[in-house]
Short mmCIF file of C-alpha atoms in Angstrom, two decimals:
data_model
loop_
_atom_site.label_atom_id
_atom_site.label_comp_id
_atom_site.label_asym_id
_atom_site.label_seq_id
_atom_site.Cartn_x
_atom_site.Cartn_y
_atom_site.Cartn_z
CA UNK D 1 -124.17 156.45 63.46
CA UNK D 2 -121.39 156.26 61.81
CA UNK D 3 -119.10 153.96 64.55
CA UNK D 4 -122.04 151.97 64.51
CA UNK D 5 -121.60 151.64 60.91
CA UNK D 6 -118.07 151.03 61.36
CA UNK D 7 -118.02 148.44 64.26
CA UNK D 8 -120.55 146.58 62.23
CA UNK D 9 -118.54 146.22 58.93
CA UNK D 10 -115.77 145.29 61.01
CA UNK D 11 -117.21 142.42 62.92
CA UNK D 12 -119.18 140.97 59.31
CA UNK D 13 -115.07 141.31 58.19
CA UNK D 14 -114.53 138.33 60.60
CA UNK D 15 -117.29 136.70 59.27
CA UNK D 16 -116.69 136.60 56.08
CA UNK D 17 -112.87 135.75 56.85
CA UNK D 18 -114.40 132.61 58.88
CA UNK D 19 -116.56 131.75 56.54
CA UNK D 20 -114.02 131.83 53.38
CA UNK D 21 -111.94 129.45 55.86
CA UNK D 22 -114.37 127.22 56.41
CA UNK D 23 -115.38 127.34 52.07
CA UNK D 24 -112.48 125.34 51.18
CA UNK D 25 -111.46 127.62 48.15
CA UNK D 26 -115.22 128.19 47.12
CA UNK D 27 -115.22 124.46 47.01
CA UNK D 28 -118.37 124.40 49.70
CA UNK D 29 -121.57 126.60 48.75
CA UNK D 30 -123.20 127.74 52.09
CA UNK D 31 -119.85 129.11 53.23
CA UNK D 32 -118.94 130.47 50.37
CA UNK D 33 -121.73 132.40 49.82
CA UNK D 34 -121.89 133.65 53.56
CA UNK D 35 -118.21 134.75 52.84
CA UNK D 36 -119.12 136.66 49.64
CA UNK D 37 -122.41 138.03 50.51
CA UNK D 38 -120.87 139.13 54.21
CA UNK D 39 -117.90 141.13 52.75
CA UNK D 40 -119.93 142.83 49.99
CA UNK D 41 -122.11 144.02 53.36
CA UNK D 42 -119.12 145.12 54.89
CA UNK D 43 -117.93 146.85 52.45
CA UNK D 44 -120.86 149.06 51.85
CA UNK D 45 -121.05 149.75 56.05
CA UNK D 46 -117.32 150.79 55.78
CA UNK D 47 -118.19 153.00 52.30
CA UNK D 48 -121.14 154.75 54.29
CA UNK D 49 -119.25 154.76 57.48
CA UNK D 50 -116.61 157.19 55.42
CA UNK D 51 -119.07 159.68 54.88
CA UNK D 52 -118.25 161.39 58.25
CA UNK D 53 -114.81 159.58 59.29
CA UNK D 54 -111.85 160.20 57.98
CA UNK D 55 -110.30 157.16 55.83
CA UNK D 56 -106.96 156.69 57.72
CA UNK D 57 -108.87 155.91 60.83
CA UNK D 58 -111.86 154.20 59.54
CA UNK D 59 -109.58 151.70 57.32
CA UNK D 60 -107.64 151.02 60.44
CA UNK D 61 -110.78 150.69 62.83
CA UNK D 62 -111.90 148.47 60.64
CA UNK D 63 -109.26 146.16 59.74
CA UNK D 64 -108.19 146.29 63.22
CA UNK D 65 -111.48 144.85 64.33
CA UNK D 66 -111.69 142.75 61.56
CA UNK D 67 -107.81 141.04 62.37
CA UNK D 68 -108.72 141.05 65.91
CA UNK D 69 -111.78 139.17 66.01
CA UNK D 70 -110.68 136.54 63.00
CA UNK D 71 -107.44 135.89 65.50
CA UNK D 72 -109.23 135.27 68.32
CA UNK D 73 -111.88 133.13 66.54
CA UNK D 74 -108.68 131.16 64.95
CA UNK D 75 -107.86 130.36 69.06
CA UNK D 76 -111.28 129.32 70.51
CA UNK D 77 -112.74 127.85 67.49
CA UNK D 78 -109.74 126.52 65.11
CA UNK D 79 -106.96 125.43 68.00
CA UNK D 80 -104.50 128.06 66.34
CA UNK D 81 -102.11 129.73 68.94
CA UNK D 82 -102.20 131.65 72.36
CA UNK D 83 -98.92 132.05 73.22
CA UNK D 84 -98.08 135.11 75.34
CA UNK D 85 -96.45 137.16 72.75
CA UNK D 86 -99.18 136.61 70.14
CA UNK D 87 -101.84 137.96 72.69
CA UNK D 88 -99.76 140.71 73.53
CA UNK D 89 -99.65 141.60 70.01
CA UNK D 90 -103.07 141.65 69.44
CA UNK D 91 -103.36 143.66 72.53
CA UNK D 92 -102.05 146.22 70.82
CA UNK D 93 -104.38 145.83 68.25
CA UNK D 94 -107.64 146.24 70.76
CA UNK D 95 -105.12 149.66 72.40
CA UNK D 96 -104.86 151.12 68.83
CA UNK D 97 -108.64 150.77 67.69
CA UNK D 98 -109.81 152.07 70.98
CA UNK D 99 -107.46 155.29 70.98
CA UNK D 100 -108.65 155.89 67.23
CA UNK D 101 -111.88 155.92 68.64
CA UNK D 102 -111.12 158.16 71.46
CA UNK D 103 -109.26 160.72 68.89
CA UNK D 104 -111.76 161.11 66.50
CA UNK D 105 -114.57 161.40 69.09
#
């Protein structure tokens, strides 16, 4: 339960990175609030999820996900880059949240 926990702070992480994007400095309400109200959410799923992981690897599962899924959302949906060495990079990313997994199983 508590992976599931994890996985799902980490993916509300990218939406509440998206959404801040898209709020224009708290300048535009409905993203805004999706922003503020998502990351409060992911928070608490992250503070629950540390009830049974350790921190080291939750933290990095969860940012990992989190800066994984906002960079590939910046390439399909905002035209930022996909060069080779950025994927290869984030690559990396995906390798190291999958072998925390695999450690702390």
């Amino acid at each position: 339960m508590s992976w599931l926990l994890l996985t799902g702070a980490g993916l509300l992480e990218i939406v509440w990175a998206i959404a801040l994007k898209q709020a224009g400095g708290f300048t535009r309400f409905w993203p805004s609030l999706i922003g503020i109200v998502s990351a409060i959410v992911s928070f608490v799923m992250l503070s629950l999820a540390l009830k049974q992981l350790p921190v080291g690897t939750a933290y990095a599962v969860w940012v990992g996900i989190g800066a994984l899924g906002v960079a590939i959302a910046g390439i399909v949906a905002l035209g930022e880059s996909a060069s080779p060495a950025r994927l290869g990079l984030l690559a990396l990313i995906l390798i190291g949240v999958i072998g925390l997994k695999l450690v702390e199983a």
